[in-house]
């Protein structure tokens, strides 16, 4: 993929783990790193969750593989185009392992 196709700034956040004293872990999301990527939004969908309609939007974010991006997990978040996206899946986008595709979702439950 040519560099011109990676036209969106994508920031990644990870939730800090702070024990709350009751056996639960809480914490705010803190910045990890920012890279150039390509955000391709797919068609929206609606689903019924607990008796109410829940609107969700999905997208694929393509970024270059690096030591930082290879450490991403599905518990992390991506922030692109002014919106926070929950990472739902991570896959290699090519045979060389040079690019990663992140399946992300916005508008649904965390």
C-alpha positions as a printed Julia matrix, in Angstrom:
110×3 Matrix{Float64}:
   0.0     0.0    0.0
   1.33    3.42  -0.93
   1.79    6.0    1.82
  -0.82    8.26   0.21
  -3.56    5.81   1.11
  -2.81    6.16   4.84
  -4.47    9.55   5.17
  -6.11    9.48   8.61
  -4.4    10.06  11.94
  -5.26    7.17  14.24
  -4.52    7.3   17.97
  -4.62    4.21  20.14
  -5.58    4.14  23.83
  -5.26    1.49  26.52
  -7.19    1.33  29.76
  -5.07    1.69  32.88
  -5.74   -1.1   35.36
  -6.41    0.2   38.86
  -7.8    -2.2   41.5
 -10.87   -0.71  43.21
 -10.46   -2.67  46.45
 -13.46   -4.91  45.71
 -11.77   -7.27  43.29
 -12.65   -5.23  40.21
 -10.34   -3.34  37.92
 -11.15    0.21  36.81
  -9.31    2.97  35.06
  -9.36    5.59  32.34
  -8.05    5.11  28.83
  -4.61    6.64  28.31
  -2.82    7.35  24.99
  -0.48    4.66  23.62
   0.69    5.98  20.23
  -0.51    7.68  17.05
   0.08    6.53  13.46
  -1.21    7.15   9.94
  -3.93    4.77   8.81
  -6.81    4.25   6.41
 -10.34    4.15   7.85
 -12.9     2.34   5.68
 -16.35    2.42   7.2
 -18.75   -0.39   6.32
 -22.53   -0.26   6.26
 -24.23    0.24   9.6
 -26.38   -2.31  11.32
 -28.97   -2.39  14.02
 -29.44   -5.1   16.54
 -31.76   -5.66  19.44
 -29.97   -5.66  22.78
 -31.95   -6.12  25.99
 -35.19   -5.14  24.29
 -33.96   -1.93  22.7
 -32.52   -1.18  19.28
 -28.78   -0.6   19.35
 -27.11    1.19  16.46
 -23.57    0.13  15.7
 -21.15    1.11  12.98
 -18.21   -0.97  11.88
 -15.06   -0.06  10.02
 -11.69   -1.47   9.08
  -8.62    0.54  10.01
  -5.46   -0.39   8.11
  -2.12    0.59   9.64
   1.51   -0.37   9.15
   2.74   -3.19  11.37
   5.34   -2.09  13.91
   6.57   -3.05  17.35
   3.92   -0.73  18.79
   1.0    -1.86  16.63
   1.88   -5.54  17.09
   1.2    -5.01  20.81
  -2.41   -3.93  20.28
  -5.18   -6.06  21.78
  -8.96   -6.16  21.48
  -9.17   -4.36  24.84
  -7.63   -1.22  23.29
  -9.41    1.63  21.53
  -8.71    3.53  18.32
  -9.57    7.2   17.87
  -9.92    8.25  14.23
 -11.83   11.03  12.47
 -12.95   12.38  15.85
 -14.61    9.14  16.93
 -13.66    6.43  19.41
 -13.72    2.89  18.0
 -13.58   -0.36  20.0
 -11.2    -2.9   18.49
 -13.03   -6.19  17.78
 -10.41   -8.05  15.74
  -6.83   -7.77  14.5
  -5.51   -9.5   11.37
  -2.52   -9.31   9.04
  -3.55   -7.54   5.85
  -0.86   -9.03   3.61
   1.44  -12.04   3.3
   4.49  -10.01   4.28
   3.06   -8.93   7.63
   3.72   -5.28   6.79
   0.13   -4.1    7.33
  -2.55   -4.79   9.94
  -6.31   -4.6    9.52
  -8.27   -3.75  12.65
 -11.98   -4.52  12.71
 -13.49   -1.77  14.85
 -16.96   -0.85  16.08
 -18.5     2.41  17.3
 -21.85    3.14  18.85
 -22.32   -0.19  20.61
 -21.49   -1.46  24.05
 -17.92   -1.3   25.25
